[in-house]
Amino acid sequence: MSRLKSFDAGVPRPSAGIASDLIPKLRLLVAMSERGHLSAAAEAAGVPQPTATRWLAALSRTVGVPLTRRAGQRVELTRAGGVLAESVRAAHSALAVGVARAYEASDPGQGQVVFGFLRTLGVSRAPQILRTFRATHPRVRLTLIQAPHEQLVAHLHDGTVDIALTVIRTTDHDLHATEMFKEPFVVVLPAEHRLARHDHLRLHQIRDEPFVGLTPGIALRTRIDEICASARVRPRYILETDEVDTVRGLATAGVGIAILPARQGGPLTGSIEIPVVPRTYRHIGLLVSVRHTLEPAARRFHQWTTRHAANGTG
């Protein structure tokens, strides 16, 4: 069994040297996470594949746990590698926010807003808000962060995000929420499914169906589990994933059925979305931290966006 080498902790290494050594390797790790293939990751990082292999091995030695493994002819990230890649992405977002804050400090007249939103809102809702805001406030700089609800809340608390478009939950403390819209929960089925003719569905009608859904621990999965529990239904999940779009695609393909918020713009081609009854909604709002004072540009963005939604143009 191979052993990971460790360096002598008693021998100091210059911090700048350590950072310059780690940064390109961490970029490669993120590229592996995003592309899922070593050759594509190496190309994205701008290094030959043999170099990429050596870098990932060296990074594993530095961290002290295996970050990659062989799966047949392919190299893939281990769970530890995936966790580290996600942390690197979060750190990169925080650094981008820091740079934006520095620009704002040097030129407060233009202003900077760090706007976070759920990935599921990045297709239509958030772009609509941003497009119309930019049309009337072209000098305000916007930094965008897409993340799960839990990360957005953490960013609001630590001040790296000014305003977030995300779920309103009573369990989120020290946050002020302004509701923007609500999304009905629906059952997602392939168009040829035997239940597709129904105008609405009660959960007991689908209790024996195989389900596809989000990974436990994700806020939306928790909400869906609560809805099912209130109807005394315990879904039988056959596949779970981290992405809402993947869940919707699996349901459309007939792998299993899914309970999700209705898709803005209508169901995917080949699928049907049937409202759950009693009607249940996911409430989406603009969240800000009560612990942090918004800068003028962020206040303008918040006020404009809430008026924009109230006028029905969002």
Tab-separated table of C-alpha atoms in Angstrom:
chain	number	residue	atom	x	y	z
A	1	MET	CA	0.000	0.000	0.000
A	2	SER	CA	1.443	3.365	-1.022
A	3	ARG	CA	2.021	5.961	1.668
A	4	LEU	CA	1.588	9.690	1.263
A	5	LYS	CA	4.771	11.623	1.913
A	6	SER	CA	4.744	14.478	4.402
A	7	PHE	CA	7.140	17.398	4.783
A	8	ASP	CA	8.945	18.240	7.984
A	9	ALA	CA	6.687	20.638	9.904
A	10	GLY	CA	9.746	21.932	11.730
A	11	VAL	CA	11.256	23.375	8.562
A	12	PRO	CA	9.619	26.728	7.810
A	13	ARG	CA	8.559	27.439	4.234
A	14	PRO	CA	8.038	31.002	3.013
A	15	SER	CA	4.291	31.677	2.791
A	16	ALA	CA	4.609	33.321	-0.613
A	17	GLY	CA	6.364	30.241	-1.958
A	18	ILE	CA	3.696	27.923	-0.580
A	19	ALA	CA	0.925	30.055	-2.085
A	20	SER	CA	2.560	30.287	-5.510
A	21	ASP	CA	3.047	26.510	-5.466
A	22	LEU	CA	-0.543	25.722	-4.458
A	23	ILE	CA	-2.575	28.176	-6.549
A	24	PRO	CA	-2.114	26.574	-10.008
A	25	LYS	CA	-2.696	23.107	-8.546
A	26	LEU	CA	-5.909	24.274	-6.870
A	27	ARG	CA	-7.083	25.800	-10.162
A	28	LEU	CA	-6.489	22.415	-11.779
A	29	LEU	CA	-8.489	20.689	-9.034
A	30	VAL	CA	-11.449	23.012	-9.666
A	31	ALA	CA	-11.165	22.347	-13.416
A	32	MET	CA	-11.299	18.596	-12.685
A	33	SER	CA	-14.446	19.133	-10.630
A	34	GLU	CA	-16.112	21.178	-13.359
A	35	ARG	CA	-15.083	19.115	-16.379
A	36	GLY	CA	-14.896	15.628	-14.870
A	37	HIS	CA	-12.027	14.559	-17.136
A	38	LEU	CA	-8.282	14.927	-16.641
A	39	SER	CA	-7.425	15.855	-20.227
A	40	ALA	CA	-10.100	18.574	-20.332
A	41	ALA	CA	-9.000	19.881	-16.925
A	42	ALA	CA	-5.362	19.976	-18.036
A	43	GLU	CA	-6.318	21.905	-21.161
A	44	ALA	CA	-8.343	24.392	-19.081
A	45	ALA	CA	-5.388	24.851	-16.719
A	46	GLY	CA	-3.006	25.288	-19.649
A	47	VAL	CA	-0.662	22.418	-18.778
A	48	PRO	CA	0.179	19.072	-20.420
A	49	GLN	CA	-1.690	16.059	-19.056
A	50	PRO	CA	1.435	14.453	-17.483
A	51	THR	CA	2.070	17.707	-15.609
A	52	ALA	CA	-1.546	17.753	-14.449
A	53	THR	CA	-1.170	14.204	-13.128
A	54	ARG	CA	1.959	15.181	-11.178
A	55	TRP	CA	0.284	18.309	-9.805
A	56	LEU	CA	-2.721	16.395	-8.487
A	57	ALA	CA	-0.454	13.810	-6.864
A	58	ALA	CA	1.608	16.586	-5.257
A	59	LEU	CA	-1.545	18.313	-4.029
A	60	SER	CA	-2.715	15.051	-2.443
A	61	ARG	CA	0.612	14.776	-0.626
A	62	THR	CA	0.353	18.368	0.601
A	63	VAL	CA	-3.211	17.947	1.877
A	64	GLY	CA	-2.512	14.495	3.294
A	65	VAL	CA	-5.445	12.612	1.741
A	66	PRO	CA	-6.023	11.168	-1.756
A	67	LEU	CA	-7.816	13.728	-3.915
A	68	THR	CA	-8.087	11.580	-7.059
A	69	ARG	CA	-8.579	7.919	-7.895
A	70	ARG	CA	-8.577	5.737	-10.983
A	71	ALA	CA	-11.925	4.521	-12.327
A	72	GLY	CA	-11.036	2.228	-15.207
A	73	GLN	CA	-9.226	4.347	-17.780
A	74	ARG	CA	-10.368	7.603	-16.193
A	75	VAL	CA	-9.082	9.680	-13.302
A	76	GLU	CA	-11.784	11.191	-11.090
A	77	LEU	CA	-11.944	13.192	-7.882
A	78	THR	CA	-12.463	11.419	-4.587
A	79	ARG	CA	-15.076	12.776	-2.189
A	80	ALA	CA	-12.267	14.643	-0.413
A	81	GLY	CA	-11.174	16.127	-3.734
A	82	GLY	CA	-14.695	17.319	-4.483
A	83	VAL	CA	-15.019	18.922	-1.054
A	84	LEU	CA	-11.708	20.756	-1.461
A	85	ALA	CA	-12.649	21.929	-4.970
A	86	GLU	CA	-15.900	23.407	-3.639
A	87	SER	CA	-13.975	25.199	-0.884
A	88	VAL	CA	-11.570	26.633	-3.459
A	89	ARG	CA	-14.517	27.955	-5.479
A	90	ALA	CA	-15.969	29.579	-2.358
A	91	ALA	CA	-12.598	31.147	-1.532
A	92	HIS	CA	-12.340	32.482	-5.084
A	93	SER	CA	-15.784	34.085	-4.735
A	94	ALA	CA	-14.783	35.679	-1.434
A	95	LEU	CA	-11.586	37.038	-3.020
A	96	ALA	CA	-13.593	38.489	-5.921
A	97	VAL	CA	-15.824	40.236	-3.397
A	98	GLY	CA	-12.766	41.626	-1.603
A	99	VAL	CA	-11.395	43.052	-4.844
A	100	ALA	CA	-14.791	44.588	-5.602
A	101	ARG	CA	-14.861	46.188	-2.149
A	102	ALA	CA	-11.424	47.661	-2.780
A	103	TYR	CA	-12.667	49.256	-6.019
A	104	GLU	CA	-15.667	50.672	-4.185
A	105	ALA	CA	-13.454	52.191	-1.503
A	106	SER	CA	-11.429	53.982	-4.175
A	107	ASP	CA	-14.487	55.192	-6.112
A	108	PRO	CA	-17.571	55.326	-3.861
A	109	GLY	CA	-19.488	57.444	-6.366
A	110	GLN	CA	-20.150	54.520	-8.653
A	111	GLY	CA	-20.779	51.906	-5.992
A	112	GLN	CA	-20.612	48.148	-5.869
A	113	VAL	CA	-23.304	45.560	-5.103
A	114	VAL	CA	-22.628	41.906	-4.373
A	115	PHE	CA	-25.798	40.056	-5.343
A	116	GLY	CA	-26.269	36.390	-4.545
A	117	PHE	CA	-29.006	34.124	-5.837
A	118	LEU	CA	-29.995	30.486	-6.072
A	119	ARG	CA	-28.733	28.583	-9.098
A	120	THR	CA	-32.338	27.728	-10.001
A	121	LEU	CA	-33.060	31.451	-10.371
A	122	GLY	CA	-30.113	32.078	-12.686
A	123	VAL	CA	-31.921	31.134	-15.897
A	124	SER	CA	-34.596	33.818	-15.909
A	125	ARG	CA	-35.545	35.530	-12.641
A	126	ALA	CA	-32.173	36.996	-11.650
A	127	PRO	CA	-31.168	37.968	-15.221
A	128	GLN	CA	-34.451	39.880	-15.654
A	129	ILE	CA	-33.799	41.868	-12.482
A	130	LEU	CA	-30.193	42.567	-13.445
A	131	ARG	CA	-30.966	43.562	-17.033
A	132	THR	CA	-33.556	46.157	-16.077
A	133	PHE	CA	-31.528	47.494	-13.134
A	134	ARG	CA	-28.457	47.919	-15.330
A	135	ALA	CA	-30.517	49.839	-17.875
A	136	THR	CA	-31.215	52.575	-15.312
A	137	HIS	CA	-28.067	52.292	-13.148
A	138	PRO	CA	-25.224	51.649	-15.621
A	139	ARG	CA	-22.467	52.978	-13.332
A	140	VAL	CA	-23.189	50.567	-10.470
A	141	ARG	CA	-20.890	47.544	-10.556
A	142	LEU	CA	-22.499	44.192	-9.842
A	143	THR	CA	-20.694	41.105	-8.574
A	144	LEU	CA	-22.785	37.937	-8.834
A	145	ILE	CA	-22.585	34.836	-6.654
A	146	GLN	CA	-24.681	31.744	-7.384
A	147	ALA	CA	-24.852	29.296	-4.491
A	148	PRO	CA	-27.161	27.033	-2.481
A	149	HIS	CA	-29.371	28.708	0.120
A	150	GLU	CA	-27.173	27.712	3.071
A	151	GLN	CA	-24.085	29.308	1.499
A	152	LEU	CA	-25.982	32.483	0.607
A	153	VAL	CA	-27.129	32.839	4.220
A	154	ALA	CA	-23.554	32.331	5.444
A	155	HIS	CA	-22.327	34.986	2.972
A	156	LEU	CA	-24.991	37.419	4.199
A	157	HIS	CA	-23.919	36.868	7.796
A	158	ASP	CA	-20.199	37.355	7.091
A	159	GLY	CA	-20.816	40.370	4.852
A	160	THR	CA	-19.435	38.964	1.596
A	161	VAL	CA	-22.892	39.229	-0.011
A	162	ASP	CA	-25.007	42.397	0.279
A	163	ILE	CA	-28.346	41.072	-0.940
A	164	ALA	CA	-29.528	37.571	-1.803
A	165	LEU	CA	-32.481	36.352	-3.845
A	166	THR	CA	-33.332	33.092	-2.150
A	167	VAL	CA	-35.859	31.161	-0.095
A	168	ILE	CA	-37.583	32.824	2.858
A	169	ARG	CA	-37.349	30.579	5.930
A	170	THR	CA	-38.397	31.355	9.485
A	171	THR	CA	-35.360	29.448	10.763
A	172	ASP	CA	-32.912	31.952	9.244
A	173	HIS	CA	-32.108	34.427	12.026
A	174	ASP	CA	-30.790	38.016	11.825
A	175	LEU	CA	-32.052	38.401	8.263
A	176	HIS	CA	-34.706	40.727	6.871
A	177	ALA	CA	-36.750	39.307	3.986
A	178	THR	CA	-38.908	41.056	1.397
A	179	GLU	CA	-41.035	38.568	-0.542
A	180	MET	CA	-40.701	38.885	-4.318
A	181	PHE	CA	-42.710	35.957	-5.675
A	182	LYS	CA	-43.763	32.421	-4.877
A	183	GLU	CA	-43.335	29.197	-6.830
A	184	PRO	CA	-45.942	26.404	-6.615
A	185	PHE	CA	-44.699	22.890	-5.982
A	186	VAL	CA	-45.519	20.456	-8.774
A	187	VAL	CA	-45.101	16.792	-9.629
A	188	VAL	CA	-42.786	16.426	-12.639
A	189	LEU	CA	-43.675	13.484	-14.905
A	190	PRO	CA	-42.884	12.361	-18.447
A	191	ALA	CA	-45.740	13.348	-20.766
A	192	GLU	CA	-46.665	9.702	-21.377
A	193	HIS	CA	-46.944	8.808	-17.665
A	194	ARG	CA	-50.248	7.262	-16.582
A	195	LEU	CA	-50.859	10.172	-14.162
A	196	ALA	CA	-50.130	12.903	-16.719
A	197	ARG	CA	-53.834	13.422	-17.530
A	198	HIS	CA	-54.595	14.781	-14.040
A	199	ASP	CA	-55.112	18.512	-13.436
A	200	HIS	CA	-53.697	18.172	-9.922
A	201	LEU	CA	-52.305	15.424	-7.709
A	202	ARG	CA	-52.492	14.609	-4.036
A	203	LEU	CA	-49.345	13.091	-2.625
A	204	HIS	CA	-51.031	9.828	-1.660
A	205	GLN	CA	-51.624	9.253	-5.393
A	206	ILE	CA	-47.873	9.076	-6.027
A	207	ARG	CA	-46.691	7.425	-2.819
A	208	ASP	CA	-45.821	4.132	-4.573
A	209	GLU	CA	-43.934	5.743	-7.475
A	210	PRO	CA	-40.110	5.718	-7.667
A	211	PHE	CA	-38.732	9.196	-6.940
A	212	VAL	CA	-35.700	11.136	-8.125
A	213	GLY	CA	-34.658	14.037	-5.946
A	214	LEU	CA	-32.052	16.257	-4.381
A	215	THR	CA	-29.393	15.083	-1.975
A	216	PRO	CA	-30.409	15.167	1.722
A	217	GLY	CA	-29.233	18.315	3.494
A	218	ILE	CA	-30.058	20.681	0.632
A	219	ALA	CA	-32.662	23.233	1.753
A	220	LEU	CA	-35.074	22.458	-1.083
A	221	ARG	CA	-34.867	18.712	-0.356
A	222	THR	CA	-35.658	19.447	3.299
A	223	ARG	CA	-38.716	21.475	2.273
A	224	ILE	CA	-39.930	18.725	-0.074
A	225	ASP	CA	-39.500	16.134	2.689
A	226	GLU	CA	-41.594	18.354	4.987
A	227	ILE	CA	-44.365	18.556	2.383
A	228	CYS	CA	-44.356	14.772	1.987
A	229	ALA	CA	-44.279	14.185	5.744
A	230	SER	CA	-47.318	16.438	6.223
A	231	ALA	CA	-49.206	14.104	3.867
A	232	ARG	CA	-47.750	11.020	5.587
A	233	VAL	CA	-45.916	10.061	2.417
A	234	ARG	CA	-42.365	8.747	2.497
A	235	PRO	CA	-40.835	8.943	-1.005
A	236	ARG	CA	-38.774	6.001	-2.251
A	237	TYR	CA	-35.763	7.709	-3.836
A	238	ILE	CA	-33.898	5.685	-6.451
A	239	LEU	CA	-31.533	8.501	-7.530
A	240	GLU	CA	-30.343	11.652	-5.777
A	241	THR	CA	-28.257	14.542	-7.087
A	242	ASP	CA	-27.167	18.053	-6.090
A	243	GLU	CA	-28.711	19.889	-9.067
A	244	VAL	CA	-32.383	20.778	-9.575
A	245	ASP	CA	-32.000	20.792	-13.367
A	246	THR	CA	-30.653	17.241	-13.252
A	247	VAL	CA	-33.606	16.088	-11.129
A	248	ARG	CA	-36.013	17.673	-13.618
A	249	GLY	CA	-34.213	16.038	-16.526
A	250	LEU	CA	-34.300	12.608	-14.864
A	251	ALA	CA	-38.037	12.946	-14.246
A	252	THR	CA	-38.615	14.043	-17.843
A	253	ALA	CA	-36.709	10.975	-19.045
A	254	GLY	CA	-38.947	8.718	-16.957
A	255	VAL	CA	-36.288	7.545	-14.510
A	256	GLY	CA	-38.620	8.491	-11.645
A	257	ILE	CA	-41.039	11.225	-10.692
A	258	ALA	CA	-40.029	14.395	-8.851
A	259	ILE	CA	-41.553	17.071	-6.655
A	260	LEU	CA	-40.063	20.477	-7.482
A	261	PRO	CA	-41.016	24.148	-7.719
A	262	ALA	CA	-42.681	24.840	-11.071
A	263	ARG	CA	-40.250	25.765	-13.826
A	264	GLN	CA	-40.516	29.339	-15.025
A	265	GLY	CA	-41.312	29.221	-18.733
A	266	GLY	CA	-43.193	25.951	-18.440
A	267	PRO	CA	-42.221	22.271	-18.318
A	268	LEU	CA	-39.313	20.835	-20.247
A	269	THR	CA	-40.219	19.360	-23.627
A	270	GLY	CA	-41.502	15.841	-23.081
A	271	SER	CA	-42.616	16.449	-19.512
A	272	ILE	CA	-45.648	17.719	-17.662
A	273	GLU	CA	-45.822	19.538	-14.328
A	274	ILE	CA	-48.948	18.921	-12.253
A	275	PRO	CA	-49.729	21.082	-9.200
A	276	VAL	CA	-49.652	19.419	-5.793
A	277	VAL	CA	-52.801	19.814	-3.704
A	278	PRO	CA	-53.292	21.211	-1.185
A	279	ARG	CA	-51.421	24.001	-2.984
A	280	THR	CA	-47.964	24.513	-1.507
A	281	TYR	CA	-45.439	27.196	-2.418
A	282	ARG	CA	-41.779	28.089	-2.138
A	283	HIS	CA	-41.544	31.758	-1.135
A	284	ILE	CA	-38.642	33.661	-2.691
A	285	GLY	CA	-37.461	37.018	-1.424
A	286	LEU	CA	-34.658	39.536	-1.154
A	287	LEU	CA	-32.692	38.855	2.028
A	288	VAL	CA	-30.321	41.237	3.792
A	289	SER	CA	-28.482	40.902	7.077
A	290	VAL	CA	-29.733	43.074	9.940
A	291	ARG	CA	-26.172	43.069	11.317
A	292	HIS	CA	-24.644	44.915	8.366
A	293	THR	CA	-25.465	48.363	6.998
A	294	LEU	CA	-25.943	48.419	3.245
A	295	GLU	CA	-23.746	50.801	1.279
A	296	PRO	CA	-25.604	53.420	-0.827
A	297	ALA	CA	-25.395	51.419	-4.068
A	298	ALA	CA	-26.702	48.283	-2.366
A	299	ARG	CA	-29.542	50.269	-0.776
A	300	ARG	CA	-30.490	51.646	-4.208
A	301	PHE	CA	-30.441	48.146	-5.673
A	302	HIS	CA	-32.631	46.781	-2.863
A	303	GLN	CA	-35.151	49.642	-3.046
A	304	TRP	CA	-35.327	49.557	-6.832
A	305	THR	CA	-35.739	45.774	-6.962
A	306	THR	CA	-38.521	45.671	-4.386
A	307	ARG	CA	-40.407	48.442	-6.238
A	308	HIS	CA	-39.773	46.677	-9.535
A	309	ALA	CA	-41.355	43.475	-8.214
A	310	ALA	CA	-44.231	45.327	-6.575
A	311	ASN	CA	-45.104	46.861	-9.956
A	312	GLY	CA	-45.347	43.375	-11.449
A	313	THR	CA	-42.469	43.828	-13.878
A	314	GLY	CA	-40.183	41.216	-12.298
